[in-house]
Tab-separated table of C-alpha atoms in Angstrom:
chain	number	residue	atom	x	y	z
G	1	MET	CA	33.211	35.930	-143.640
G	2	ASP	CA	33.498	37.517	-140.385
G	3	LEU	CA	32.810	41.411	-139.966
G	4	THR	CA	32.715	41.668	-136.214
G	5	GLY	CA	34.409	44.590	-134.948
G	6	LYS	CA	33.348	47.075	-138.449
G	7	LYS	CA	30.959	49.598	-139.063
G	8	ILE	CA	28.819	50.499	-141.675
G	9	ALA	CA	26.471	53.094	-142.199
G	10	ILE	CA	23.452	52.869	-144.550
G	11	LEU	CA	22.552	56.352	-145.576
G	12	ALA	CA	19.094	56.999	-146.624
G	13	THR	CA	16.037	58.881	-146.575
G	14	ASN	CA	12.487	59.141	-146.979
G	15	GLY	CA	11.712	57.064	-150.604
G	16	PHE	CA	14.417	54.996	-150.277
G	17	GLU	CA	13.937	51.736	-151.367
G	18	GLN	CA	12.819	48.931	-149.115
G	19	ALA	CA	14.829	45.350	-150.092
G	20	GLU	CA	18.047	47.430	-150.980
G	21	LEU	CA	18.599	49.147	-147.767
G	22	GLU	CA	16.893	46.381	-145.559
G	23	VAL	CA	18.580	43.441	-147.306
G	24	PRO	CA	21.789	44.764	-146.837
G	25	GLN	CA	21.108	46.093	-143.423
G	26	GLU	CA	19.850	42.089	-142.796
G	27	ARG	CA	23.119	40.222	-144.319
G	28	LEU	CA	26.356	43.129	-142.869
G	29	LYS	CA	24.081	42.344	-139.014
G	30	GLN	CA	24.397	38.965	-139.978
G	31	ALA	CA	28.061	38.589	-140.641
G	32	GLY	CA	28.973	40.622	-137.481
G	33	ALA	CA	29.222	44.127	-138.790
G	34	THR	CA	27.505	47.206	-136.777
G	35	VAL	CA	25.405	49.122	-139.307
G	36	ASP	CA	23.625	52.355	-138.861
G	37	VAL	CA	21.017	54.085	-140.738
G	38	VAL	CA	22.104	57.104	-141.315
G	39	SER	CA	20.077	60.162	-142.375
G	40	LEU	CA	19.407	63.685	-142.532
G	41	ALA	CA	16.624	64.089	-138.879
G	42	ALA	CA	16.475	62.185	-136.699
G	43	GLY	CA	13.310	59.535	-135.792
G	44	GLU	CA	11.797	57.210	-139.113
G	45	ILE	CA	12.473	57.806	-142.318
G	46	LYS	CA	9.884	55.462	-144.935
G	47	GLY	CA	10.677	53.539	-147.817
G	48	TRP	CA	9.318	52.768	-151.333
G	49	ASP	CA	8.119	48.990	-151.664
G	50	GLN	CA	8.079	48.842	-155.637
G	51	LYS	CA	4.590	50.910	-155.974
G	52	ASP	CA	3.846	52.190	-153.030
G	53	TRP	CA	5.392	53.651	-149.753
G	54	GLY	CA	6.677	51.104	-147.478
G	55	ARG	CA	7.457	50.413	-143.810
G	56	PRO	CA	9.207	52.572	-141.844
G	57	VAL	CA	12.798	52.369	-140.913
G	58	LYS	CA	14.164	54.053	-137.459
G	59	VAL	CA	17.186	56.355	-138.030
G	60	ASP	CA	20.237	55.118	-135.609
G	61	LYS	CA	22.574	58.584	-136.126
G	62	THR	CA	21.914	61.873	-138.118
G	63	LEU	CA	24.977	63.558	-140.665
G	64	ASP	CA	25.166	65.651	-138.025
G	65	GLU	CA	26.173	62.769	-134.989
G	66	ALA	CA	27.752	60.437	-137.604
G	67	SER	CA	31.637	60.446	-138.633
G	68	ALA	CA	33.258	59.152	-141.770
G	69	ALA	CA	36.113	58.036	-139.682
G	70	ASP	CA	33.314	55.576	-137.513
G	71	TYR	CA	32.840	53.897	-140.520
G	72	ASP	CA	34.643	51.127	-142.372
G	73	ALA	CA	32.201	51.436	-145.516
G	74	ILE	CA	29.150	53.533	-146.547
G	75	VAL	CA	26.142	51.618	-148.231
G	76	LEU	CA	23.932	53.808	-150.495
G	77	PRO	CA	20.175	52.161	-151.398
G	78	GLY	CA	18.705	53.213	-154.605
G	79	GLY	CA	14.731	53.643	-155.553
G	80	GLN	CA	14.275	57.068	-157.499
G	81	ILE	CA	13.341	59.459	-154.886
G	82	ASN	CA	15.930	58.889	-151.758
G	83	PRO	CA	19.265	59.794	-153.897
G	84	ASP	CA	17.611	62.639	-155.414
G	85	LEU	CA	16.408	63.896	-152.397
G	86	LEU	CA	20.200	63.179	-150.987
G	87	ARG	CA	21.929	64.227	-153.999
G	88	VAL	CA	21.321	68.105	-153.231
G	89	GLU	CA	21.819	67.564	-149.582
G	90	PRO	CA	25.606	69.104	-148.862
G	91	LYS	CA	26.344	67.297	-145.764
G	92	ALA	CA	25.310	63.848	-147.062
G	93	LEU	CA	27.999	64.246	-150.286
G	94	LYS	CA	30.603	65.212	-147.940
G	95	PHE	CA	30.132	62.583	-145.519
G	96	ILE	CA	30.179	59.988	-148.314
G	97	LYS	CA	32.698	61.659	-149.972
G	98	ASP	CA	34.994	61.421	-146.201
G	99	ILE	CA	34.240	58.026	-146.564
G	100	PHE	CA	35.964	57.506	-150.279
G	101	ASP	CA	38.743	59.816	-149.132
G	102	ALA	CA	39.572	57.379	-146.902
G	103	LYS	CA	39.991	54.771	-148.963
G	104	LYS	CA	36.910	53.127	-147.538
G	105	VAL	CA	34.550	50.929	-149.007
G	106	VAL	CA	31.299	53.001	-150.573
G	107	ALA	CA	28.302	50.526	-152.131
G	108	ALA	CA	25.895	51.777	-154.425
G	109	VAL	CA	22.716	50.150	-156.069
G	110	CYS	CA	20.049	51.181	-158.286
G	111	HIS	CA	19.962	55.047	-158.548
G	112	ALA	CA	21.949	55.194	-155.842
G	113	PRO	CA	25.056	55.827	-158.436
G	114	TRP	CA	23.392	59.446	-158.896
G	115	LEU	CA	25.536	60.367	-155.207
G	116	LEU	CA	29.071	58.840	-156.775
G	117	ILE	CA	28.246	60.777	-160.432
G	118	GLU	CA	27.505	64.027	-157.858
G	119	THR	CA	30.801	63.701	-155.123
G	120	GLY	CA	32.679	63.252	-158.035
G	121	ILE	CA	33.517	59.561	-157.648
G	122	ALA	CA	32.385	58.042	-160.631
G	123	ARG	CA	34.592	59.697	-163.104
G	124	GLY	CA	36.877	57.115	-164.660
G	125	ARG	CA	35.436	54.288	-162.817
G	126	LYS	CA	33.937	51.095	-164.144
G	127	MET	CA	30.347	51.051	-162.863
G	128	THR	CA	27.071	49.988	-163.323
G	129	SER	CA	23.638	51.199	-161.876
G	130	PHE	CA	19.580	50.995	-162.829
G	131	ARG	CA	19.203	51.362	-166.702
G	132	SER	CA	17.430	53.908	-166.647
G	133	ILE	CA	20.680	56.311	-165.466
G	134	LYS	CA	23.508	54.601	-167.525
G	135	THR	CA	23.776	57.500	-169.540
G	136	ASP	CA	24.058	59.818	-166.527
G	137	VAL	CA	26.799	57.407	-165.194
G	138	ALA	CA	28.542	57.437	-168.948
G	139	ASN	CA	28.032	61.439	-169.012
G	140	ALA	CA	30.040	61.861	-165.491
G	141	GLY	CA	32.765	59.737	-167.117
G	142	ALA	CA	32.352	56.240	-165.776
G	143	LYS	CA	32.651	53.502	-167.873
G	144	TRP	CA	29.028	51.644	-167.501
G	145	GLU	CA	28.727	47.895	-167.703
G	146	ASP	CA	25.952	45.549	-167.962
G	147	ALA	CA	26.256	43.753	-164.852
G	148	GLU	CA	24.664	42.404	-161.867
G	149	VAL	CA	27.818	44.116	-159.701
G	150	VAL	CA	30.726	45.695	-160.551
G	151	VAL	CA	33.537	46.475	-158.437
G	152	ASP	CA	36.471	49.246	-159.117
G	153	GLN	CA	39.045	49.828	-156.451
G	154	GLY	CA	36.221	49.276	-153.371
G	155	VAL	CA	33.475	50.971	-155.357
G	156	ILE	CA	30.732	48.429	-155.303
G	157	THR	CA	27.761	49.362	-157.870
G	158	SER	CA	24.490	47.586	-158.660
G	159	ARG	CA	21.891	47.300	-160.724
G	160	ASN	CA	18.713	46.417	-158.791
G	161	PRO	CA	17.134	45.095	-156.364
G	162	GLY	CA	17.321	41.238	-158.209
G	163	ASP	CA	20.852	41.288	-157.610
G	164	LEU	CA	20.667	42.028	-153.656
G	165	ASP	CA	22.632	38.723	-153.133
G	166	ALA	CA	25.687	39.438	-154.905
G	167	PHE	CA	25.903	42.753	-154.054
G	168	CYS	CA	25.740	41.721	-150.596
G	169	ALA	CA	28.400	39.804	-150.625
G	170	LYS	CA	30.679	42.047	-152.527
G	171	ILE	CA	30.312	44.640	-149.800
G	172	VAL	CA	31.127	41.669	-147.090
G	173	GLU	CA	34.419	40.910	-149.323
G	174	GLU	CA	35.363	44.221	-150.072
G	175	VAL	CA	34.720	45.602	-146.181
G	176	LYS	CA	36.889	42.418	-145.071
G	177	GLU	CA	39.948	43.141	-147.281
G	178	GLY	CA	40.179	46.209	-145.774
G	179	ARG	CA	40.592	50.041	-147.268
G	180	HIS	CA	41.873	50.658	-150.834
G	181	THR	CA	45.373	52.329	-150.524
G	182	GLN	CA	45.781	51.759	-153.932
G	183	ARG	CA	42.467	53.662	-155.055
G	184	SER	CA	43.286	56.814	-156.843
G	185	GLY	CA	41.289	60.044	-156.470
G	186	ALA	CA	38.125	61.598	-157.776
């Protein structure tokens, strides 16, 4: 599917799971989207590649430079470190919530549903996540499902890096559909 003219933000900081940023970034660009890596500060952020530090990735925009109005979707990579650092950053949470409130696509993989919990987006939704945060997701009021990808009114969640093909395909599909005006609020 062609995403020409669509803009997608990938919000991350140091400690993102390498594949969970790079695979969606590559696939969404291949589909024709403009993809910006958005972070807390300019420069580069360093990934976590399974058992050790991974490769740096260039930051395209800081949160101070990015606006939810500029994007059609947001992708939230997991890893344990990245979402844990972002969920205590008010600007990061506001950026995610602004995109959600505009009825745009929000996609979170692995541990990134922590960010959906922190913003209140998880409450009342069907979701999945990495199994170690299943209880966190359920305690936040979401209905946790053991599935590679779960979509609930434009909110896409995925379990782990092994499910990235299905995750990326759902992002493309949901962005192509456009705004999710039927979505209930958080």
